[in-house]
PDB file of C-alpha atoms in Angstrom:
ATOM      1  CA  MET A  29       0.000   0.000   0.000  1.00  0.00           C
ATOM      2  CA  ALA A  30       1.302   3.456  -0.921  1.00  0.00           C
ATOM      3  CA  PRO A  31       2.210   5.801   1.922  1.00  0.00           C
ATOM      4  CA  PRO A  32      -0.202   8.671   2.521  1.00  0.00           C
ATOM      5  CA  PRO A  33       0.637  11.876   0.662  1.00  0.00           C
ATOM      6  CA  ILE A  34       2.969  14.224   2.470  1.00  0.00           C
ATOM      7  CA  LEU A  35       2.095  17.883   2.927  1.00  0.00           C
ATOM      8  CA  THR A  36       4.516  19.960   0.871  1.00  0.00           C
ATOM      9  CA  GLY A  37       5.341  23.618   0.520  1.00  0.00           C
ATOM     10  CA  GLN A  38       3.796  23.491  -2.936  1.00  0.00           C
ATOM     11  CA  ASP A  39       0.505  22.267  -1.439  1.00  0.00           C
ATOM     12  CA  ILE A  40       0.529  25.174   0.993  1.00  0.00           C
ATOM     13  CA  ALA A  41       1.469  27.688  -1.726  1.00  0.00           C
ATOM     14  CA  GLU A  42      -1.244  26.466  -4.098  1.00  0.00           C
ATOM     15  CA  ALA A  43      -3.860  26.654  -1.336  1.00  0.00           C
ATOM     16  CA  GLN A  44      -2.677  30.149  -0.425  1.00  0.00           C
ATOM     17  CA  GLY A  45      -2.922  31.232  -4.059  1.00  0.00           C
ATOM     18  CA  ALA A  46      -6.427  29.830  -4.450  1.00  0.00           C
ATOM     19  CA  VAL A  47      -7.646  31.434  -1.221  1.00  0.00           C
ATOM     20  CA  THR A  48      -6.056  34.753  -2.254  1.00  0.00           C
ATOM     21  CA  ARG A  49      -7.938  34.678  -5.574  1.00  0.00           C
ATOM     22  CA  LEU A  50     -11.184  33.962  -3.711  1.00  0.00           C
ATOM     23  CA  LEU A  51     -10.557  36.838  -1.278  1.00  0.00           C
ATOM     24  CA  GLU A  52      -9.733  39.244  -4.110  1.00  0.00           C
ATOM     25  CA  ARG A  53     -12.973  38.313  -5.873  1.00  0.00           C
ATOM     26  CA  ALA A  54     -14.973  38.811  -2.666  1.00  0.00           C
ATOM     27  CA  LEU A  55     -13.358  42.206  -2.017  1.00  0.00           C
ATOM     28  CA  GLU A  56     -13.645  43.483  -5.599  1.00  0.00           C
ATOM     29  CA  PRO A  57     -17.108  45.088  -5.163  1.00  0.00           C
ATOM     30  CA  THR A  58     -15.887  46.950  -2.052  1.00  0.00           C
ATOM     31  CA  GLY A  59     -13.055  48.764  -3.842  1.00  0.00           C
ATOM     32  CA  VAL A  60     -10.644  47.683  -1.094  1.00  0.00           C
ATOM     33  CA  SER A  61      -7.510  45.789  -2.119  1.00  0.00           C
ATOM     34  CA  ARG A  62      -6.405  42.593  -0.430  1.00  0.00           C
ATOM     35  CA  HIS A  63      -3.325  44.443   0.828  1.00  0.00           C
ATOM     36  CA  GLU A  64      -5.516  47.071   2.485  1.00  0.00           C
ATOM     37  CA  TYR A  65      -7.681  44.292   3.930  1.00  0.00           C
ATOM     38  CA  VAL A  66      -4.670  42.401   5.301  1.00  0.00           C
ATOM     39  CA  ALA A  67      -3.112  45.552   6.782  1.00  0.00           C
ATOM     40  CA  LEU A  68      -6.396  46.479   8.474  1.00  0.00           C
ATOM     41  CA  ARG A  69      -6.769  42.943   9.764  1.00  0.00           C
ATOM     42  CA  VAL A  70      -3.235  43.025  11.189  1.00  0.00           C
ATOM     43  CA  LEU A  71      -3.938  46.361  12.883  1.00  0.00           C
ATOM     44  CA  VAL A  72      -7.236  45.184  14.385  1.00  0.00           C
ATOM     45  CA  VAL A  73      -6.369  41.581  15.285  1.00  0.00           C
ATOM     46  CA  ARG A  74      -2.817  42.146  16.532  1.00  0.00           C
ATOM     47  CA  GLY A  75      -3.721  45.396  18.232  1.00  0.00           C
ATOM     48  CA  PRO A  76      -1.571  48.492  18.720  1.00  0.00           C
ATOM     49  CA  GLN A  77       2.119  48.035  18.003  1.00  0.00           C
ATOM     50  CA  GLY A  78       5.231  49.996  17.194  1.00  0.00           C
ATOM     51  CA  PRO A  79       5.223  51.437  13.677  1.00  0.00           C
ATOM     52  CA  ARG A  80       8.639  49.957  12.836  1.00  0.00           C
ATOM     53  CA  GLU A  81       7.474  46.506  13.932  1.00  0.00           C
ATOM     54  CA  LEU A  82       4.337  46.836  11.805  1.00  0.00           C
ATOM     55  CA  HIS A  83       6.325  47.886   8.730  1.00  0.00           C
ATOM     56  CA  ALA A  84       8.794  45.028   9.213  1.00  0.00           C
ATOM     57  CA  PHE A  85       6.011  42.491   9.748  1.00  0.00           C
ATOM     58  CA  LEU A  86       4.164  43.463   6.555  1.00  0.00           C
ATOM     59  CA  ALA A  87       7.337  43.772   4.452  1.00  0.00           C
ATOM     60  CA  ASN A  88       8.498  40.330   5.603  1.00  0.00           C
ATOM     61  CA  GLN A  89       5.341  38.519   4.479  1.00  0.00           C
ATOM     62  CA  PRO A  90       6.331  36.909   1.151  1.00  0.00           C
ATOM     63  CA  GLN A  91       2.703  36.172   0.310  1.00  0.00           C
ATOM     64  CA  LEU A  92       2.045  39.926   0.218  1.00  0.00           C
ATOM     65  CA  GLY A  93       5.067  40.701  -1.953  1.00  0.00           C
ATOM     66  CA  LEU A  94       5.346  44.244  -0.607  1.00  0.00           C
ATOM     67  CA  SER A  95       8.568  46.245  -0.548  1.00  0.00           C
ATOM     68  CA  ALA A  96       9.299  48.564   2.363  1.00  0.00           C
ATOM     69  CA  ASP A  97       8.219  51.514   0.197  1.00  0.00           C
ATOM     70  CA  ALA A  98       4.981  49.752  -0.774  1.00  0.00           C
ATOM     71  CA  VAL A  99       4.211  49.067   2.903  1.00  0.00           C
ATOM     72  CA  ALA A 100       4.782  52.746   3.738  1.00  0.00           C
ATOM     73  CA  GLU A 101       2.471  53.784   0.888  1.00  0.00           C
ATOM     74  CA  LEU A 102      -0.184  51.243   1.905  1.00  0.00           C
ATOM     75  CA  LEU A 103      -0.206  52.385   5.531  1.00  0.00           C
ATOM     76  CA  ALA A 104      -0.169  56.072   4.553  1.00  0.00           C
ATOM     77  CA  GLY A 105      -3.272  55.399   2.463  1.00  0.00           C
ATOM     78  CA  LEU A 106      -5.019  53.818   5.435  1.00  0.00           C
ATOM     79  CA  GLU A 107      -4.143  56.865   7.540  1.00  0.00           C
ATOM     80  CA  GLU A 108      -5.330  59.280   4.831  1.00  0.00           C
ATOM     81  CA  GLY A 109      -8.622  57.381   4.694  1.00  0.00           C
ATOM     82  CA  GLY A 110      -9.042  57.742   8.447  1.00  0.00           C
ATOM     83  CA  HIS A 111      -8.669  53.993   9.060  1.00  0.00           C
ATOM     84  CA  ALA A 112      -5.375  53.986  10.982  1.00  0.00           C
ATOM     85  CA  THR A 113      -3.117  56.225  13.044  1.00  0.00           C
ATOM     86  CA  GLY A 114       0.540  56.190  14.047  1.00  0.00           C
ATOM     87  CA  THR A 115       1.678  54.017  11.147  1.00  0.00           C
ATOM     88  CA  ALA A 116       4.453  56.209   9.698  1.00  0.00           C
ATOM     89  CA  GLN A 117       7.817  54.608  10.444  1.00  0.00           C
ATOM     90  CA  ASP A 118       9.062  57.747  12.161  1.00  0.00           C
ATOM     91  CA  SER A 119       5.870  58.073  14.208  1.00  0.00           C
ATOM     92  CA  SER A 120       6.015  57.554  17.954  1.00  0.00           C
ATOM     93  CA  GLY A 121       3.003  55.251  17.503  1.00  0.00           C
ATOM     94  CA  PRO A 122       1.368  53.170  18.438  1.00  0.00           C
ATOM     95  CA  ALA A 123       0.251  52.026  15.008  1.00  0.00           C
ATOM     96  CA  GLN A 124      -3.397  51.116  15.348  1.00  0.00           C
ATOM     97  CA  ALA A 125      -6.724  50.964  13.576  1.00  0.00           C
ATOM     98  CA  THR A 126      -9.169  53.769  14.218  1.00  0.00           C
ATOM     99  CA  PRO A 127     -12.783  52.964  15.098  1.00  0.00           C
ATOM    100  CA  GLU A 128     -13.561  53.717  11.436  1.00  0.00           C
ATOM    101  CA  GLY A 129     -10.880  51.227  10.375  1.00  0.00           C
ATOM    102  CA  ALA A 130     -12.290  48.551  12.675  1.00  0.00           C
ATOM    103  CA  ALA A 131     -15.783  49.230  11.306  1.00  0.00           C
ATOM    104  CA  LEU A 132     -14.475  48.965   7.733  1.00  0.00           C
ATOM    105  CA  LEU A 133     -12.824  45.638   8.546  1.00  0.00           C
ATOM    106  CA  ALA A 134     -16.130  44.374   9.967  1.00  0.00           C
ATOM    107  CA  ARG A 135     -17.900  45.359   6.717  1.00  0.00           C
ATOM    108  CA  LEU A 136     -15.177  43.702   4.633  1.00  0.00           C
ATOM    109  CA  ASN A 137     -15.411  40.526   6.716  1.00  0.00           C
ATOM    110  CA  GLU A 138     -19.164  40.534   6.118  1.00  0.00           C
ATOM    111  CA  ALA A 139     -18.596  40.978   2.372  1.00  0.00           C
ATOM    112  CA  ALA A 140     -16.167  38.041   2.336  1.00  0.00           C
ATOM    113  CA  ALA A 141     -18.259  35.822   4.639  1.00  0.00           C
ATOM    114  CA  PRO A 142     -20.311  34.060   1.922  1.00  0.00           C
ATOM    115  CA  SER A 143     -17.140  33.076   0.053  1.00  0.00           C
ATOM    116  CA  ILE A 144     -15.457  31.898   3.262  1.00  0.00           C
ATOM    117  CA  ARG A 145     -18.506  29.849   4.279  1.00  0.00           C
ATOM    118  CA  ALA A 146     -18.591  28.259   0.816  1.00  0.00           C
ATOM    119  CA  LEU A 147     -14.851  27.556   0.992  1.00  0.00           C
ATOM    120  CA  TYR A 148     -15.112  25.563   4.217  1.00  0.00           C
ATOM    121  CA  ALA A 149     -18.518  23.972   3.575  1.00  0.00           C
ATOM    122  CA  GLY A 150     -18.323  20.207   3.645  1.00  0.00           C
ATOM    123  CA  PHE A 151     -15.188  20.008   5.751  1.00  0.00           C
ATOM    124  CA  VAL A 152     -15.513  18.309   9.112  1.00  0.00           C
ATOM    125  CA  PRO A 153     -14.789  20.843  11.896  1.00  0.00           C
ATOM    126  CA  GLU A 154     -12.280  18.463  13.479  1.00  0.00           C
ATOM    127  CA  ASP A 155     -10.347  18.280  10.188  1.00  0.00           C
ATOM    128  CA  LEU A 156     -10.268  22.070   9.989  1.00  0.00           C
ATOM    129  CA  ALA A 157      -8.954  22.206  13.562  1.00  0.00           C
ATOM    130  CA  VAL A 158      -6.169  19.741  12.685  1.00  0.00           C
ATOM    131  CA  ALA A 159      -5.316  21.709   9.530  1.00  0.00           C
ATOM    132  CA  HIS A 160      -5.134  24.891  11.604  1.00  0.00           C
ATOM    133  CA  ARG A 161      -2.806  23.315  14.162  1.00  0.00           C
ATOM    134  CA  VAL A 162      -0.569  21.891  11.427  1.00  0.00           C
ATOM    135  CA  LEU A 163      -0.322  25.207   9.570  1.00  0.00           C
ATOM    136  CA  VAL A 164       0.421  27.121  12.783  1.00  0.00           C
ATOM    137  CA  GLY A 165       3.108  24.542  13.595  1.00  0.00           C
ATOM    138  CA  VAL A 166       4.591  24.662  10.089  1.00  0.00           C
ATOM    139  CA  THR A 167       4.736  28.468  10.268  1.00  0.00           C
ATOM    140  CA  ALA A 168       6.403  28.463  13.680  1.00  0.00           C
ATOM    141  CA  ARG A 169       8.902  25.778  12.685  1.00  0.00           C
ATOM    142  CA  ALA A 170       9.807  27.522   9.416  1.00  0.00           C
ATOM    143  CA  ASP A 171      10.342  30.789  11.317  1.00  0.00           C
ATOM    144  CA  GLU A 172      12.605  28.950  13.799  1.00  0.00           C
ATOM    145  CA  LEU A 173      14.643  27.405  10.984  1.00  0.00           C
ATOM    146  CA  VAL A 174      15.031  30.754   9.226  1.00  0.00           C
ATOM    147  CA  ALA A 175      16.177  32.357  12.490  1.00  0.00           C
ATOM    148  CA  GLN A 176      18.751  29.573  12.998  1.00  0.00           C
ATOM    149  CA  ALA A 177      20.130  29.730   9.466  1.00  0.00           C
ATOM    150  CA  ALA A 178      23.507  31.319   8.971  1.00  0.00           C
ATOM    151  CA  PRO A 179      23.507  34.443   6.799  1.00  0.00           C
ATOM    152  CA  VAL A 180      24.171  33.759   3.142  1.00  0.00           C
ATOM    153  CA  ALA A 181      27.524  35.136   1.993  1.00  0.00           C
ATOM    154  CA  SER A 182      27.426  37.285  -1.116  1.00  0.00           C
TER     155      SER A 182
END
């Protein structure tokens, strides 16, 4: 009997790509980009934080593909729209969502909810819980391995 399939980075990347496409389609009628959505979500879910830490966190997310300049522009746009404060890198902070930003995130979550429900429909809740634990563990372990790796010589 063949061994069960092994979870690979490609599996995770393909799932991430498919979910990203679904999110982008759900957000399209709102006029809010997925980057704006993710930045708002980070501000609301993670709570107030130092502006430098926020910039570094967003710039170091390969799935976002944002340069440091793009992160600064993204966050400046959220501030200009009244959805965040204290996000400029030279700000004393804290970087945080405004009540208007939190309300916008709630509306965006509501707009995406039908797609998210459809995405997970048919999966057993216990399987989703296992998948969540595995992905959290994979993320933590990959971060540990990156932190342990010696710098690459140029």
